GROMACS .gro file of C-alpha atoms in nm:
model
  506
    1MET     CA    1   0.020  -0.025  -0.001
    2MET     CA    2   0.100   0.332  -0.127
    3SER     CA    3   0.174   0.561   0.244
    4ILE     CA    4  -0.113   0.788   0.355
    5THR     CA    5   0.042   1.047   0.161
    6ASN     CA    6   0.007   0.922  -0.182
    7THR     CA    7   0.401   0.988  -0.239
    8PRO     CA    8   0.592   0.649  -0.240
    9THR     CA    9   0.851   0.488  -0.071
   10SER     CA   10   1.110   0.249  -0.168
   11ASN     CA   11   0.891  -0.040  -0.043
   12ASP     CA   12   0.587   0.059  -0.295
   13ALA     CA   13   0.612  -0.160  -0.595
   14CYS     CA   14   0.759   0.027  -0.902
   15LEU     CA   15   0.458   0.055  -1.112
   16SER     CA   16   0.312   0.272  -0.764
   17ILE     CA   17   0.643   0.479  -0.787
   18VAL     CA   18   0.718   0.538  -1.191
   19HIS     CA   19   0.324   0.678  -1.216
   20SER     CA   20   0.423   0.939  -0.935
   21LEU     CA   21   0.705   1.013  -1.043
   22MET     CA   22   0.555   1.005  -1.397
   23CYS     CA   23   0.344   1.305  -1.269
   24HIS     CA   24   0.663   1.577  -1.182
   25ARG     CA   25   0.795   1.555  -1.491
   26GLN     CA   26   0.825   1.896  -1.717
   27GLY     CA   27   0.680   1.741  -2.043
   28GLY     CA   28   0.959   1.830  -2.281
   29GLU     CA   29   1.005   1.436  -2.347
   30SER     CA   30   0.747   1.208  -2.541
   31GLU     CA   31   0.542   0.987  -2.227
   32THR     CA   32   0.765   0.673  -2.370
   33PHE     CA   33   1.072   0.800  -2.328
   34ALA     CA   34   0.979   0.928  -1.979
   35LYS     CA   35   0.830   0.634  -1.853
   36ARG     CA   36   1.123   0.412  -1.982
   37ALA     CA   37   1.353   0.671  -1.835
   38ILE     CA   38   1.214   0.663  -1.519
   39GLU     CA   39   1.134   0.269  -1.513
   40SER     CA   40   1.505   0.242  -1.580
   41LEU     CA   41   1.614   0.438  -1.274
   42VAL     CA   42   1.365   0.307  -1.039
   43LYS     CA   43   1.458  -0.061  -1.105
   44LYS     CA   44   1.796   0.025  -1.100
   45LEU     CA   45   1.777   0.185  -0.762
   46LYS     CA   46   1.579  -0.105  -0.598
   47GLU     CA   47   1.865  -0.211  -0.402
   48LYS     CA   48   1.983   0.078  -0.264
   49LYS     CA   49   1.646   0.198  -0.095
   50ASP     CA   50   1.831   0.480   0.065
   51GLU     CA   51   1.879   0.655  -0.290
   52LEU     CA   52   1.530   0.594  -0.401
   53ASP     CA   53   1.391   0.689  -0.073
   54SER     CA   54   1.602   1.035  -0.172
   55LEU     CA   55   1.517   1.041  -0.513
   56ILE     CA   56   1.120   1.039  -0.452
   57THR     CA   57   1.167   1.313  -0.168
   58ALA     CA   58   1.359   1.510  -0.458
   59ILE     CA   59   1.179   1.473  -0.692
   60THR     CA   60   0.827   1.511  -0.511
   61THR     CA   61   0.925   1.801  -0.281
   62ASN     CA   62   1.089   1.972  -0.616
   63GLY     CA   63   1.444   2.009  -0.409
   64ALA     CA   64   1.265   2.139  -0.120
   65HIS     CA   65   1.428   1.903   0.069
   66PRO     CA   66   1.776   1.824   0.095
   67SER     CA   67   1.786   1.447  -0.069
   68LYS     CA   68   2.171   1.259  -0.106
   69CYS     CA   69   2.315   1.136  -0.397
   70VAL     CA   70   2.123   0.927  -0.617
   71THR     CA   71   2.404   0.730  -0.847
   72ILE     CA   72   2.381   0.442  -1.118
   73GLN     CA   73   2.684   0.290  -1.277
   74ARG     CA   74   2.861   0.469  -1.501
   75THR     CA   75   2.922   0.306  -1.856
   76LEU     CA   76   3.179   0.289  -2.049
   77ASP     CA   77   3.149   0.604  -2.314
   78GLY     CA   78   2.945   0.787  -1.973
   79ARG     CA   79   2.622   0.735  -2.177
   80LEU     CA   80   2.329   0.595  -2.080
   81GLN     CA   81   2.046   0.408  -2.374
   82VAL     CA   82   1.691   0.485  -2.316
   83ALA     CA   83   1.437   0.331  -2.593
   84GLY     CA   84   1.743   0.373  -2.869
   85ARG     CA   85   1.897   0.716  -2.758
   86LYS     CA   86   2.186   0.739  -2.609
   87GLY     CA   87   2.247   1.057  -2.362
   88PHE     CA   88   2.426   1.185  -2.015
   89PRO     CA   89   2.256   1.062  -1.725
   90HIS     CA   90   2.250   1.333  -1.502
   91VAL     CA   91   2.106   1.541  -1.814
   92ILE     CA   92   1.862   1.307  -1.926
   93TYR     CA   93   1.650   1.314  -1.545
   94ALA     CA   94   1.769   1.700  -1.528
   95ARG     CA   95   1.569   1.732  -1.833
   96LEU     CA   96   1.290   1.518  -1.747
   97TRP     CA   97   1.231   1.646  -1.420
   98ARG     CA   98   1.376   2.042  -1.409
   99TRP     CA   99   1.484   2.185  -1.755
  100PRO     CA  100   1.279   2.034  -2.089
  101ASP     CA  101   1.522   2.296  -2.317
  102LEU     CA  102   1.846   2.168  -2.143
  103HIS     CA  103   2.121   2.163  -2.314
  104LYS     CA  104   2.440   1.903  -2.221
  105ASN     CA  105   2.673   2.141  -2.111
  106GLU     CA  106   2.493   2.409  -1.919
  107LEU     CA  107   2.504   2.166  -1.634
  108LYS     CA  108   2.743   2.208  -1.277
  109HIS     CA  109   2.679   2.021  -0.977
  110VAL     CA  110   2.611   2.171  -0.642
  111LYS     CA  111   2.907   2.105  -0.403
  112TYR     CA  112   2.814   1.895  -0.164
  113CYS     CA  113   2.716   1.635  -0.446
  114GLN     CA  114   2.989   1.321  -0.406
  115PHE     CA  115   2.933   1.149  -0.744
  116ALA     CA  116   2.888   1.438  -1.002
  117PHE     CA  117   2.902   1.328  -1.327
  118ASP     CA  118   3.207   1.545  -1.376
  119LEU     CA  119   3.377   1.365  -1.085
  120LYS     CA  120   3.455   1.030  -1.333
  121CYS     CA  121   3.323   0.813  -1.015
  122ASP     CA  122   3.291   0.478  -1.080
  123SER     CA  123   2.928   0.557  -1.017
  124VAL     CA  124   2.716   0.859  -1.164
  125CYS     CA  125   2.472   1.099  -0.972
  126VAL     CA  126   2.157   1.149  -1.162
  127ASN     CA  127   1.983   1.395  -0.886
  128PRO     CA  128   1.844   1.602  -1.075
  129TYR     CA  129   1.865   1.885  -0.764
  130HIS     CA  130   2.254   1.863  -0.721
  131TYR     CA  131   2.295   2.009  -1.054
  132GLU     CA  132   2.249   2.403  -1.100
  133ARG     CA  133   2.166   2.539  -1.438
  134VAL     CA  134   2.452   2.784  -1.560
  135VAL     CA  135   2.350   2.948  -1.863
  136SER     CA  136   2.615   3.120  -2.107
  137PRO     CA  137   2.600   3.459  -2.076
  138GLY     CA  138   2.707   3.485  -2.502
  139ILE     CA  139   2.301   3.401  -2.572
  140ASP     CA  140   2.280   3.779  -2.727
  141LEU     CA  141   2.367   3.718  -3.023
  142SER     CA  142   2.475   4.116  -3.048
  143GLY     CA  143   2.743   4.036  -2.798
  144LEU     CA  144   2.882   3.756  -3.068
  145THR     CA  145   3.223   3.903  -3.286
  146LEU     CA  146   3.147   3.697  -3.592
  147SER     CA  147   3.480   3.734  -3.761
  148GLY     CA  148   3.497   3.849  -4.133
  149SER     CA  149   3.653   3.586  -4.297
  150GLY     CA  150   3.278   3.395  -4.337
  151PRO     CA  151   3.032   3.190  -4.213
  152SER     CA  152   3.134   3.030  -3.878
  153SER     CA  153   2.997   2.683  -3.766
  154LEU     CA  154   2.838   2.689  -3.396
  155MET     CA  155   2.840   2.337  -3.277
  156VAL     CA  156   2.511   2.455  -3.054
  157LYS     CA  157   2.161   2.237  -2.960
  158ASP     CA  158   1.916   2.524  -3.160
  159GLU     CA  159   1.961   2.931  -3.207
  160TYR     CA  160   1.956   3.038  -2.855
  161ASP     CA  161   2.136   2.775  -2.678
  162TYR     CA  162   2.524   2.829  -2.741
  163GLU     CA  163   2.782   2.543  -2.675
  164SER     CA  164   3.022   2.705  -2.350
  165GLN     CA  165   3.248   2.427  -2.391
  166GLN     CA  166   3.582   2.562  -2.446
  167SER     CA  167   3.757   2.255  -2.632
  168LEU     CA  168   3.790   2.109  -2.956
  169PRO     CA  169   3.485   1.958  -3.113
  170SER     CA  170   3.353   1.738  -2.999
  171THR     CA  171   3.449   1.378  -3.078
  172GLU     CA  172   3.252   1.162  -2.827
  173GLY     CA  173   3.101   0.960  -3.095
  174HIS     CA  174   2.782   1.047  -3.123
  175MET     CA  175   2.563   1.299  -3.360
  176GLN     CA  176   2.546   1.625  -3.323
  177THR     CA  177   2.391   1.983  -3.480
  178ILE     CA  178   2.621   2.173  -3.589
  179GLN     CA  179   2.500   2.545  -3.693
  180HIS     CA  180   2.611   2.750  -3.973
  181PRO     CA  181   2.484   3.098  -3.998
  182ALA     CA  182   2.467   3.308  -4.309
  183SER     CA  183   2.777   3.497  -4.369
  184ARG     CA  184   2.774   3.914  -4.380
  185PRO     CA  185   2.723   3.988  -4.779
  186VAL     CA  186   3.081   4.010  -4.979
  187ALA     CA  187   2.980   3.973  -5.345
  188PRO     CA  188   2.790   4.262  -5.497
  189GLU     CA  189   2.553   3.998  -5.710
  190PRO     CA  190   2.409   3.716  -5.487
  191PHE     CA  191   2.437   3.468  -5.724
  192HIS     CA  192   2.738   3.602  -5.884
  193THR     CA  193   3.076   3.409  -5.816
  194PRO     CA  194   3.384   3.686  -5.699
  195ALA     CA  195   3.700   3.684  -5.898
  196MET     CA  196   3.908   3.402  -5.796
  197LEU     CA  197   4.238   3.402  -5.602
  198PRO     CA  198   4.464   3.095  -5.506
  199PRO     CA  199   4.531   3.102  -5.110
  200ALA     CA  200   4.857   3.289  -5.134
  201GLU     CA  201   4.742   3.554  -5.316
  202GLY     CA  202   4.402   3.630  -5.106
  203SER     CA  203   4.374   3.767  -4.770
  204SER     CA  204   4.659   3.775  -4.519
  205SER     CA  205   4.438   3.730  -4.237
  206ALA     CA  206   4.507   3.421  -3.978
  207SER     CA  207   4.199   3.209  -4.118
  208SER     CA  208   4.326   3.228  -4.492
  209SER     CA  209   4.552   2.926  -4.393
  210ALA     CA  210   4.276   2.732  -4.283
  211PHE     CA  211   4.221   2.413  -4.477
  212SER     CA  212   4.408   2.492  -4.722
  213ASN     CA  213   4.532   2.149  -4.704
  214ILE     CA  214   4.222   2.036  -4.824
  215ALA     CA  215   4.132   1.998  -5.224
  216VAL     CA  216   3.868   2.163  -5.428
  217GLY     CA  217   3.679   2.060  -5.730
  218SER     CA  218   3.910   2.030  -6.060
  219THR     CA  219   3.747   2.342  -6.320
  220ASN     CA  220   3.717   2.556  -6.074
  221ALA     CA  221   4.008   2.468  -5.841
  222ALA     CA  222   4.011   2.772  -5.613
  223SER     CA  223   3.611   2.810  -5.599
  224THR     CA  224   3.655   2.856  -5.237
  225TRP     CA  225   3.893   3.066  -5.236
  226THR     CA  226   3.785   3.468  -5.282
  227ARG     CA  227   3.914   3.797  -5.303
  228ASN     CA  228   3.786   3.848  -4.989
  229ASN     CA  229   3.779   3.533  -4.780
  230ASN     CA  230   3.424   3.494  -4.832
  231PHE     CA  231   3.410   3.118  -4.680
  232THR     CA  232   3.682   3.035  -4.589
  233PRO     CA  233   3.604   2.686  -4.389
  234SER     CA  234   3.755   2.682  -4.038
  235VAL     CA  235   3.623   2.528  -3.701
  236PRO     CA  236   3.505   2.833  -3.426
  237HIS     CA  237   3.584   2.769  -3.128
  238HIS     CA  238   3.431   3.020  -2.829
  239GLN     CA  239   3.713   3.245  -2.614
  240ASN     CA  240   3.551   3.542  -2.434
  241GLY     CA  241   3.289   3.562  -2.609
  242HIS     CA  242   3.401   3.542  -2.946
  243LEU     CA  243   3.485   3.289  -3.209
  244GLN     CA  244   3.791   3.170  -3.252
  245HIS     CA  245   3.890   3.016  -3.617
  246HIS     CA  246   4.166   2.756  -3.550
  247PRO     CA  247   4.416   2.614  -3.819
  248PRO     CA  248   4.400   2.251  -3.984
  249MET     CA  249   4.508   2.124  -3.672
  250ALA     CA  250   4.205   2.091  -3.524
  251HIS     CA  251   4.050   1.782  -3.762
  252PRO     CA  252   4.148   1.451  -3.581
  253ALA     CA  253   4.351   1.285  -3.904
  254HIS     CA  254   4.228   0.951  -3.799
  255TYR     CA  255   3.880   1.004  -3.982
  256TRP     CA  256   4.009   1.224  -4.314
  257PRO     CA  257   4.297   1.203  -4.485
  258VAL     CA  258   4.485   1.505  -4.566
  259HIS     CA  259   4.645   1.581  -4.880
  260ASN     CA  260   4.862   1.886  -5.011
  261ASP     CA  261   4.704   1.908  -5.285
  262ILE     CA  262   4.565   2.249  -5.364
  263GLY     CA  263   4.586   2.398  -5.744
  264PHE     CA  264   4.405   2.373  -6.073
  265GLN     CA  265   4.413   2.017  -6.186
  266PRO     CA  266   4.302   1.769  -6.439
  267PRO     CA  267   3.961   1.625  -6.432
  268ILE     CA  268   3.989   1.335  -6.214
  269SER     CA  269   3.815   1.100  -6.471
  270ASN     CA  270   3.840   1.150  -6.870
  271HIS     CA  271   3.505   0.988  -6.875
  272PRO     CA  272   3.178   1.227  -7.061
  273ALA     CA  273   3.003   1.406  -6.756
  274PRO     CA  274   2.633   1.224  -6.694
  275GLU     CA  275   2.354   1.361  -6.921
  276TYR     CA  276   2.222   1.455  -6.572
  277TRP     CA  277   2.431   1.605  -6.288
  278CYS     CA  278   2.190   1.496  -6.023
  279SER     CA  279   1.880   1.318  -5.903
  280ILE     CA  280   1.668   1.459  -5.652
  281ALA     CA  281   1.399   1.220  -5.499
  282TYR     CA  282   1.147   1.386  -5.215
  283PHE     CA  283   0.978   1.215  -4.900
  284GLU     CA  284   0.721   1.274  -4.650
  285MET     CA  285   0.915   1.091  -4.303
  286ASP     CA  286   0.955   0.743  -4.491
  287VAL     CA  287   0.764   0.762  -4.775
  288GLN     CA  288   0.840   0.904  -5.093
  289VAL     CA  289   0.594   1.105  -5.275
  290GLY     CA  290   0.583   1.185  -5.653
  291GLU     CA  291   0.892   1.089  -5.889
  292THR     CA  292   1.242   1.099  -5.880
  293PHE     CA  293   1.342   1.489  -6.049
  294LYS     CA  294   1.642   1.456  -6.292
  295VAL     CA  295   1.839   1.760  -6.331
  296PRO     CA  296   2.081   1.834  -6.673
  297SER     CA  297   2.391   1.890  -6.644
  298SER     CA  298   2.272   2.214  -6.910
  299CYS     CA  299   2.137   2.351  -6.539
  300PRO     CA  300   2.427   2.393  -6.305
  301ILE     CA  301   2.193   2.553  -6.086
  302VAL     CA  302   1.844   2.372  -5.975
  303THR     CA  303   1.575   2.494  -5.724
  304VAL     CA  304   1.392   2.294  -5.505
  305ASP     CA  305   1.085   2.509  -5.326
  306GLY     CA  306   0.758   2.455  -5.162
  307TYR     CA  307   0.546   2.636  -5.453
  308VAL     CA  308   0.301   2.475  -5.674
  309ASP     CA  309   0.411   2.587  -5.998
  310PRO     CA  310   0.471   2.313  -6.273
  311SER     CA  311   0.857   2.153  -6.180
  312GLY     CA  312   1.072   2.120  -6.487
  313GLY     CA  313   1.463   2.240  -6.613
  314ASP     CA  314   1.621   2.379  -6.298
  315ARG     CA  315   1.278   2.416  -6.066
  316PHE     CA  316   1.175   2.124  -5.907
  317CYS     CA  317   0.867   2.221  -5.683
  318LEU     CA  318   0.706   2.016  -5.391
  319GLY     CA  319   0.424   2.213  -5.327
  320GLN     CA  320   0.201   2.018  -5.582
  321LEU     CA  321   0.292   1.696  -5.490
  322SER     CA  322   0.050   1.483  -5.323
  323ASN     CA  323   0.085   1.229  -5.073
  324VAL     CA  324  -0.287   1.066  -4.987
  325HIS     CA  325  -0.119   0.994  -4.644
  326ARG     CA  326  -0.002   1.342  -4.537
  327THR     CA  327  -0.090   1.432  -4.178
  328GLU     CA  328  -0.152   1.796  -4.022
  329ALA     CA  329   0.187   1.823  -3.885
  330ILE     CA  330   0.369   1.749  -4.263
  331GLU     CA  331   0.111   1.946  -4.396
  332ARG     CA  332   0.206   2.226  -4.191
  333ALA     CA  333   0.607   2.185  -4.211
  334ARG     CA  334   0.583   2.186  -4.562
  335LEU     CA  335   0.391   2.539  -4.549
  336HIS     CA  336   0.733   2.648  -4.443
  337ILE     CA  337   0.937   2.534  -4.688
  338GLY     CA  338   0.855   2.863  -4.931
  339LYS     CA  339   1.156   2.985  -5.148
  340GLY     CA  340   1.379   2.641  -4.996
  341VAL     CA  341   1.687   2.576  -5.158
  342GLN     CA  342   1.970   2.622  -5.454
  343LEU     CA  343   2.188   2.368  -5.538
  344GLU     CA  344   2.462   2.458  -5.774
  345CYS     CA  345   2.696   2.206  -5.940
  346LYS     CA  346   3.073   2.338  -5.947
  347GLY     CA  347   3.377   2.220  -6.160
  348GLU     CA  348   3.338   1.855  -6.238
  349GLY     CA  349   3.111   1.787  -5.879
  350ASP     CA  350   3.138   2.033  -5.632
  351VAL     CA  351   2.834   2.080  -5.464
  352TRP     CA  352   2.717   2.469  -5.303
  353VAL     CA  353   2.374   2.502  -5.079
  354ARG     CA  354   2.205   2.856  -5.090
  355CYS     CA  355   1.919   2.863  -4.859
  356LEU     CA  356   1.637   3.091  -4.974
  357SER     CA  357   1.407   2.976  -4.699
  358ASP     CA  358   1.279   3.180  -4.414
  359HIS     CA  359   1.328   2.886  -4.244
  360ALA     CA  360   1.669   2.662  -4.160
  361VAL     CA  361   1.781   2.358  -4.364
  362PHE     CA  362   1.907   2.038  -4.221
  363VAL     CA  363   2.194   1.873  -4.385
  364GLN     CA  364   2.372   1.540  -4.410
  365SER     CA  365   2.715   1.633  -4.556
  366TYR     CA  366   3.023   1.400  -4.494
  367TYR     CA  367   3.206   1.717  -4.639
  368LEU     CA  368   3.064   1.920  -4.366
  369ASP     CA  369   3.176   1.645  -4.117
  370ARG     CA  370   3.535   1.656  -4.235
  371GLU     CA  371   3.506   2.042  -4.203
  372ALA     CA  372   3.381   2.030  -3.837
  373GLY     CA  373   3.619   1.803  -3.728
  374ARG     CA  374   3.356   1.513  -3.682
  375ALA     CA  375   3.342   1.179  -3.814
  376PRO     CA  376   3.164   1.118  -4.144
  377GLY     CA  377   2.816   1.101  -4.048
  378ASP     CA  378   2.866   1.218  -3.723
  379ALA     CA  379   2.691   1.524  -3.738
  380VAL     CA  380   2.379   1.739  -3.889
  381HIS     CA  381   2.432   2.052  -4.005
  382LYS     CA  382   2.177   2.364  -3.972
  383ILE     CA  383   2.165   2.591  -4.292
  384TYR     CA  384   2.070   2.895  -4.161
  385PRO     CA  385   1.824   3.103  -4.408
  386SER     CA  386   2.067   3.327  -4.657
  387ALA     CA  387   2.352   3.097  -4.602
  388TYR     CA  388   2.569   3.011  -4.869
  389ILE     CA  389   2.816   2.708  -4.835
  390LYS     CA  390   2.958   2.464  -5.001
  391VAL     CA  391   2.866   2.056  -4.891
  392PHE     CA  392   3.016   1.838  -5.114
  393ASP     CA  393   3.347   1.794  -5.282
  394LEU     CA  394   3.426   1.581  -5.570
  395ARG     CA  395   3.799   1.505  -5.499
  396GLN     CA  396   3.718   1.437  -5.130
  397CYS     CA  397   3.467   1.182  -5.205
  398HIS     CA  398   3.670   1.005  -5.466
  399ARG     CA  399   3.955   0.973  -5.201
  400GLN     CA  400   3.737   0.869  -4.968
  401MET     CA  401   3.564   0.603  -5.159
  402GLN     CA  402   3.929   0.433  -5.322
  403GLN     CA  403   4.066   0.382  -4.950
  404GLN     CA  404   3.707   0.225  -4.836
  405ALA     CA  405   3.747   0.018  -5.142
  406ALA     CA  406   4.096  -0.092  -5.111
  407THR     CA  407   4.075  -0.112  -4.725
  408ALA     CA  408   3.804  -0.362  -4.764
  409GLN     CA  409   3.930  -0.536  -5.092
  410ALA     CA  410   4.249  -0.603  -4.841
  411ALA     CA  411   4.081  -0.676  -4.547
  412ALA     CA  412   3.901  -0.924  -4.706
  413ALA     CA  413   4.173  -1.118  -4.832
  414ALA     CA  414   4.369  -1.098  -4.521
  415GLN     CA  415   4.044  -1.217  -4.359
  416ALA     CA  416   4.033  -1.468  -4.582
  417ALA     CA  417   4.362  -1.610  -4.519
  418ALA     CA  418   4.389  -1.573  -4.119
  419VAL     CA  419   4.050  -1.762  -4.136
  420ALA     CA  420   4.262  -2.086  -4.333
  421GLY     CA  421   4.530  -2.004  -4.083
  422ASN     CA  422   4.752  -1.860  -4.286
  423ILE     CA  423   4.890  -1.535  -4.115
  424PRO     CA  424   5.102  -1.628  -3.855
  425GLY     CA  425   5.202  -1.406  -3.557
  426PRO     CA  426   5.072  -1.331  -3.205
  427GLY     CA  427   4.743  -1.383  -3.133
  428SER     CA  428   4.675  -1.546  -3.432
  429VAL     CA  429   4.552  -1.872  -3.271
  430GLY     CA  430   4.417  -2.111  -3.564
  431GLY     CA  431   4.356  -1.775  -3.736
  432ILE     CA  432   4.052  -1.688  -3.553
  433ALA     CA  433   4.179  -1.329  -3.395
  434PRO     CA  434   4.287  -1.196  -3.712
  435ALA     CA  435   3.972  -1.283  -3.889
  436ILE     CA  436   3.752  -1.080  -3.602
  437SER     CA  437   4.002  -0.773  -3.592
  438LEU     CA  438   3.951  -0.778  -4.000
  439SER     CA  439   3.575  -0.817  -4.011
  440ALA     CA  440   3.483  -0.468  -3.961
  441ALA     CA  441   3.708  -0.348  -4.275
  442ALA     CA  442   3.561  -0.620  -4.474
  443GLY     CA  443   3.223  -0.588  -4.380
  444ILE     CA  444   3.245  -0.252  -4.592
  445GLY     CA  445   2.997  -0.310  -4.891
  446VAL     CA  446   2.939  -0.099  -5.233
  447ASP     CA  447   2.583   0.047  -5.000
  448ASP     CA  448   2.835   0.224  -4.801
  449LEU     CA  449   3.044   0.376  -5.047
  450ARG     CA  450   2.718   0.471  -5.234
  451ARG     CA  451   2.663   0.652  -4.929
  452LEU     CA  452   2.948   0.915  -5.003
  453CYS     CA  453   2.775   1.013  -5.341
  454ILE     CA  454   2.459   1.127  -5.140
  455LEU     CA  455   2.326   1.429  -4.998
  456ARG     CA  456   2.022   1.477  -4.774
  457MET     CA  457   1.844   1.761  -4.650
  458SER     CA  458   1.533   1.814  -4.432
  459PHE     CA  459   1.336   2.122  -4.455
  460VAL     CA  460   1.216   2.306  -4.142
  461LYS     CA  461   1.262   2.025  -3.868
  462GLY     CA  462   1.601   1.936  -3.795
  463TRP     CA  463   1.688   1.540  -3.599
  464GLY     CA  464   1.941   1.408  -3.382
  465PRO     CA  465   1.971   1.391  -3.018
  466ASP     CA  466   1.867   1.761  -2.973
  467TYR     CA  467   1.505   1.734  -3.174
  468PRO     CA  468   1.219   1.511  -3.121
  469ARG     CA  469   1.351   1.283  -3.401
  470GLN     CA  470   1.621   1.055  -3.426
  471SER     CA  471   1.643   1.009  -3.801
  472ILE     CA  472   1.571   1.186  -4.121
  473LYS     CA  473   1.350   0.957  -4.171
  474GLU     CA  474   1.119   1.103  -3.859
  475THR     CA  475   1.099   1.483  -4.061
  476PRO     CA  476   0.795   1.588  -4.222
  477CYS     CA  477   0.945   1.716  -4.525
  478TRP     CA  478   1.316   1.602  -4.667
  479ILE     CA  479   1.514   1.503  -5.029
  480GLU     CA  480   1.785   1.275  -5.094
  481ILE     CA  481   1.994   1.404  -5.358
  482HIS     CA  482   2.205   1.140  -5.573
  483LEU     CA  483   2.521   1.300  -5.765
  484HIS     CA  484   2.606   1.145  -6.064
  485ARG     CA  485   2.930   1.218  -6.112
  486ALA     CA  486   3.029   1.082  -5.797
  487LEU     CA  487   2.880   0.773  -5.847
  488GLN     CA  488   3.021   0.756  -6.226
  489LEU     CA  489   3.366   0.772  -6.040
  490LEU     CA  490   3.225   0.512  -5.781
  491ASP     CA  491   3.144   0.285  -6.075
  492GLU     CA  492   3.529   0.323  -6.189
  493VAL     CA  493   3.675   0.276  -5.866
  494LEU     CA  494   3.481  -0.091  -5.844
  495HIS     CA  495   3.590  -0.170  -6.188
  496THR     CA  496   3.917  -0.126  -6.082
  497MET     CA  497   3.899  -0.235  -5.658
  498PRO     CA  498   3.598  -0.490  -5.712
  499ILE     CA  499   3.478  -0.563  -5.371
  500ALA     CA  500   3.180  -0.822  -5.282
  501ASP     CA  501   2.885  -0.719  -5.095
  502PRO     CA  502   2.897  -0.831  -4.713
  503SER     CA  503   2.716  -1.173  -4.690
  504PRO     CA  504   2.418  -1.223  -4.418
  505LEU     CA  505   2.528  -1.423  -4.198
  506ASP     CA  506   2.347  -1.804  -4.171
   0.00000   0.00000   0.00000
């Protein structure tokens, strides 16, 4: 029986405790997620009755009474998985019961907390009332100084919540939203490419050397370098409220190989350019709507917008596409696509995006992952209205597919030899140990390489751990762009280095 005050104790059934604690949640998470998170915590604490009572007291009194640490075991990566989502445990429960819009860098533990997350103990305190929220004073946009070298990538949850962490870009292994605000206009014509100069002749500012070791497209080889240094990629860091731009050393080399090959270069392939430079498929949630739209190579700039005009040539209008399963939420989101985006093919196959909509678009781009020092596929990039940004580099993609195909081919051969027991050396008991260590590399298939040639972009709504949607397939309206020159190059790579798709295990 529950106590007379209707507040449960650690002696009550888990269900009663969970029900009571659910009544105090703040509503930032779905009911299903909140219930799973609370059930998981209560079960972990069932053997530690004093801590469970501390949690019940803290939550049901809104922290009015002092309470002890409420601890769970720290995991290897420090994060807790709940309902298929991973997050820092103290942040998950602080969001549930105190601040639904909390960002992970805003928590500071109180002095008397003995097992605070930052203390790196084997146990982690998840008592929400053992943490205080520290909001960065730099939230006022007018207080931020953006360097004139171009748009910056701010690693943030949303436009109101800047990361206060003064460190290199996070490589914790979980997806993160990275923002790309619009730069101050530099070119006199909004759609005109300014006069180009190689980096050495451009501005002498510190950021002019940033990423000078990244290859650019062939016939437009210096397209990322302008007289005003108008979009030199760089990695921002917060220092005294300002954004600091750092040179290439900020990029972890274990994710991306670095090549010093800037300059005017011949085409990657002598194969004639494809008839269509890209094809665009439009989706609502996980369902494709309408036919795939192909963009002729004679139209290097294509607009994808939300209007109802007939599509054709250099314009794909999403407003006129019908879907019998369209929900009210999708309909509302579609109303905000507006002028949409412009995709521009430069040189042999580099791609730039201009956000023409009044709302941001969210992009999955391996090129921007590299720019931000992230692992491939490890970030979602929020591109603000009026921003003009490079999202795909053909040479980088070509190098990556060559490297992955070669790795997969070599690993598959080595794995076969290892299974046969032909690789001597430490740990090779019957060849089993080397085979296990090579299995991941040998598992690279053609689909993995095709992903390098595809861009995905969501209108209006983002996805990832900072949003209720965990995958782009949960967003109301998004497009998938297949880049044909890159796929052509992939075909050539696979002819020279054929790799077998990994067979499913029986």
